[in-house]
XYZ file of C-alpha atoms in Angstrom:
247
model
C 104.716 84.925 54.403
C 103.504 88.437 53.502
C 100.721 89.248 55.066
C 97.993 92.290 53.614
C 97.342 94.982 55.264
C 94.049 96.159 54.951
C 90.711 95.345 55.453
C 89.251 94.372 52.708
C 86.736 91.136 53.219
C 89.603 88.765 51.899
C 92.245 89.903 53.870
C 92.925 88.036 57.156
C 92.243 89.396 60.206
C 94.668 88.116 63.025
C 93.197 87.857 66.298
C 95.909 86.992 69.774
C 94.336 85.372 72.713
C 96.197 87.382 75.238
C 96.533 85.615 78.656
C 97.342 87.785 81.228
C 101.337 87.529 82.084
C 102.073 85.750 79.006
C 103.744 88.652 77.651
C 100.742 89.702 75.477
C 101.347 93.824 76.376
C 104.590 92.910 74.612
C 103.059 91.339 71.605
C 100.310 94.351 71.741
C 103.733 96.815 71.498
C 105.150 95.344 68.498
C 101.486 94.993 66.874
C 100.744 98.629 67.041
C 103.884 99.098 64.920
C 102.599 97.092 62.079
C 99.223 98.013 61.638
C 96.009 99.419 63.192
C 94.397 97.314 65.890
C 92.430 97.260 68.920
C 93.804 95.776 72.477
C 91.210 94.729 75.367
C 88.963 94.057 72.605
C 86.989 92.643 75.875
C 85.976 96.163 75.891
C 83.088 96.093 73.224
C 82.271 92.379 72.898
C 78.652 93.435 74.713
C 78.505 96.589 72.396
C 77.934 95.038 69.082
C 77.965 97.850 66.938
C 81.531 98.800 68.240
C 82.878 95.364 67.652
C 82.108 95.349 64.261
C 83.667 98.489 63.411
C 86.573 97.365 64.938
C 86.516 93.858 62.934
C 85.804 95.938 60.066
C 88.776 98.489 60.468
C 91.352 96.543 62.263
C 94.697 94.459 61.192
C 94.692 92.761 64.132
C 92.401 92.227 67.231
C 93.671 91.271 70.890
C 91.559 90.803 74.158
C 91.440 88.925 77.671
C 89.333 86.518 76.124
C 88.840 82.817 75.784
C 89.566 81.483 72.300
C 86.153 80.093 72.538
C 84.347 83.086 73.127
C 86.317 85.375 70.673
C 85.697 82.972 68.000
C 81.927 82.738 68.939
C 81.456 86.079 68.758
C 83.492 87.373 65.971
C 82.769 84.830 63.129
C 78.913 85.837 62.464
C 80.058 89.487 62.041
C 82.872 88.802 59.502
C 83.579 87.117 55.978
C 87.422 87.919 56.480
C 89.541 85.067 56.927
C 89.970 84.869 60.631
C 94.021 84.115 61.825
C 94.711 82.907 65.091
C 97.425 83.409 67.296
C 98.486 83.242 71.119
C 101.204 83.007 73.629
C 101.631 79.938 75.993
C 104.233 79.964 79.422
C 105.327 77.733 81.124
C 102.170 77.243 84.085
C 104.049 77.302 87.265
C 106.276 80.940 85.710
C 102.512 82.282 84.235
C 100.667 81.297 88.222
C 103.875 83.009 90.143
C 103.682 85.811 87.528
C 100.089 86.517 88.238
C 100.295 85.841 92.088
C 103.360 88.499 92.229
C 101.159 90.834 89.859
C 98.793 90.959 92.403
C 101.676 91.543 95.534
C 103.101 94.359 93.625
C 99.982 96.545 92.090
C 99.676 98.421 95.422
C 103.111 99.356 95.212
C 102.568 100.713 91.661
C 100.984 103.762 92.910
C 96.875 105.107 94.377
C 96.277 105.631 90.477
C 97.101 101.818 89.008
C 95.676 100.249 92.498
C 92.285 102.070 92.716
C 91.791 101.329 88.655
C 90.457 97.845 90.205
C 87.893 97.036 92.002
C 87.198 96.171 95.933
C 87.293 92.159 95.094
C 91.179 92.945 93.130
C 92.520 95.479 96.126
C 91.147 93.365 98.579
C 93.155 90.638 97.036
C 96.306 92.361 96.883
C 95.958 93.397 100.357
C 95.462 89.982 101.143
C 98.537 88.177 99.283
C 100.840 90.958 100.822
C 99.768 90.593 104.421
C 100.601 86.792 104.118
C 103.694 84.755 104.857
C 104.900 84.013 101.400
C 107.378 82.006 101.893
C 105.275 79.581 103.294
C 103.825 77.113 100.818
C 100.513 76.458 102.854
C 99.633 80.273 103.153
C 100.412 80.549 99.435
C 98.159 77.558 98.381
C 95.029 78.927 100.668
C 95.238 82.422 98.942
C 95.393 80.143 95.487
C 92.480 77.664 96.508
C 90.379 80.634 97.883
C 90.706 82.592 94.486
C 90.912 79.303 91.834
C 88.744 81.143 89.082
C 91.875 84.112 89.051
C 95.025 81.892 89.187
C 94.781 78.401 88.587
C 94.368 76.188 85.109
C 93.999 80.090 83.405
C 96.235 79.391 80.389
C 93.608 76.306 80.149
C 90.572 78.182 80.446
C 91.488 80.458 77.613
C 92.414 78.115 74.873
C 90.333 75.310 75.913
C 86.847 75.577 76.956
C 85.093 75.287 81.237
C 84.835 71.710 80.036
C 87.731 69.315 82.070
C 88.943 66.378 81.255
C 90.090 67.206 78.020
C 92.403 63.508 76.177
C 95.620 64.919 74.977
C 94.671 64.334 71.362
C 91.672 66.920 71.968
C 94.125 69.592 73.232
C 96.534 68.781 70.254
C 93.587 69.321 68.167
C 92.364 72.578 69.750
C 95.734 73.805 69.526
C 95.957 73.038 65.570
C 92.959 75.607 65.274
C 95.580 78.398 66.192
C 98.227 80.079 63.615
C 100.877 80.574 65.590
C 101.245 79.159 69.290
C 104.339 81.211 70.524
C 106.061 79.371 73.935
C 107.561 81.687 76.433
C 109.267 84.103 75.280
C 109.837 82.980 71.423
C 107.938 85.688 70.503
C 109.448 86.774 66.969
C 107.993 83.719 64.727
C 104.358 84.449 65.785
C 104.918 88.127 65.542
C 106.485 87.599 62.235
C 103.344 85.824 61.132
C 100.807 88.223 62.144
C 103.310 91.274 61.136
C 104.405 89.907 57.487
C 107.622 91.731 58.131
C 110.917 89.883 60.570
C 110.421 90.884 63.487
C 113.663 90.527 66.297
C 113.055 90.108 69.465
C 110.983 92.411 71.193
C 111.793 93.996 74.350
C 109.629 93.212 77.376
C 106.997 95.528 78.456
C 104.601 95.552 81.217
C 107.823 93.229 83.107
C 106.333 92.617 86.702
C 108.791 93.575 89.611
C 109.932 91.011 92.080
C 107.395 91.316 94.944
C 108.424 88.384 97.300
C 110.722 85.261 96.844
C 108.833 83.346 93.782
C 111.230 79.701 95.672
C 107.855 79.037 96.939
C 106.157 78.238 93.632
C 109.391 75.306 93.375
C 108.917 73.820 96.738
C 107.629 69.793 96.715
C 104.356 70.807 98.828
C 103.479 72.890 96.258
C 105.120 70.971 93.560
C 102.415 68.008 94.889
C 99.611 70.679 95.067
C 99.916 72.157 91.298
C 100.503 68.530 90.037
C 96.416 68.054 91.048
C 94.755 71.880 90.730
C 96.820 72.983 88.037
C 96.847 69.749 85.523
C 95.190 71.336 83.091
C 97.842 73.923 82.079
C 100.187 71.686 83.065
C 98.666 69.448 80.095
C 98.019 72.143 78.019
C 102.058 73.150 77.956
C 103.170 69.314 77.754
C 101.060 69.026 74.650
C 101.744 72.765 72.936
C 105.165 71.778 73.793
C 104.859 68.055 71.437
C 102.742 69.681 69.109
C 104.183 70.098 65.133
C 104.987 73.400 63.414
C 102.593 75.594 64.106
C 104.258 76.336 67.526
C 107.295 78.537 67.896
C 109.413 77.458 70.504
């Protein structure tokens, strides 16, 4: 597939749902290579005039965003052909990832820690003053702070909405591109890219902030199984679905 770089109204824009340690910073890295874009793309979606300039100038787009959202709020201000794209992980790897992001930040230095605000350092403070090798201390931190950690993956490509049938997610999943699992980055990125692209090296790699054996125990094995279906059915089905995902 070649894929046109400019922005012209026919050419395709490609837009990446980046969910956070998913491996989108390394997507972002490879994207930047291949054409102009704008990352956090959160940044201006309550600045209209800025959004549209950077639909209008932009190869690709990528933002913290739900699909949803993105796609509500970028279609009126576009006639380009809008491309889809995002990266799935496995949900238990993707809720230890983001739990260990939050251990580690402090140790990342006063200028990354104090970049958040009092709700995120409070956090961190929080998950590294607990026992975490224990699977109950782990689970309170995770029930306390549901909206940050659990069923994420699900509340970015699928909608607030539960109780989603697995046909629905196949079908929501069909509205994407490229769905790129773990780390088999290089189809999707070839995709959006029009050019082969080998396997990238990882950036943004979180550092090992406490023994992640907790996340595999059966208590929380049996407590994910509940909270954290939907990702867990989101990844079962992205994981069945036909071509469109690169595994």
């Amino acid at each position: 597939m070649t894929v046109t770089h400019n922005n012209s109204p026919s050419a395709p824009l490609n837009i990446l749902v980046h969910i956070p340690k998913t491996a989108g910073t390394t997507a972002n890295a490879v994207l930047r290579q291949h054409g102009t874009g704008v990352k956090h793309i959160e940044r201006f979606l309550g600045k209209p005039a800025r959004l549209t300039r950077a639909i209008t100038r932009s190869h690709w787009l990528s933002g913290h965003v739900p699909f949803e959202t993105l796609r509500d709020r970028i279609t009126p201000l576009t006639q380009r052909p809008l491309r889809w794209f995002t990266i799935l992980r496995d949900p238990v790897a993707q809720l230890a990832s983001h739990y260990n992001w939050w251990f580690e930040v402090y140790a990342r230095g006063p200028h990354s820690f104090y970049r958040y605000g009092r709700y995120f350092r409070d956090l961190s403070r929080q998950i590294r003053s607990a026992d975490n090798s224990d699977p109950q201390a782990v689970i309170a931190i995770l029930r306390e702070h549901e909206p940050l950690f659990l069923n994420m993956q699900a509340k970015f490509i699928l909608s607030p909405r539960p109780n989603w049938t697995s046909a629905e997610i196949t079908t929501r999943l069909t509205e994407f591109d490229s769905v790129a699992l773990g780390s088999a980055l290089s189809p999707m990125l070839t995709k959006m890219t029009g050019t082969v692209i080998p396997a990238p090296p990882r950036r943004n790699v979180a550092r090992q902030g406490f023994d992640r054996a907790v996340f595999q125990t059966p208590h929380m094995a049996e407590f994910l199984q509940q909270a954290h279906g939907r990702d867990m059915a989101l990844w079962r089905a992205a994981n069945a679905a036909p071509v469109q995902t690169d595994k």
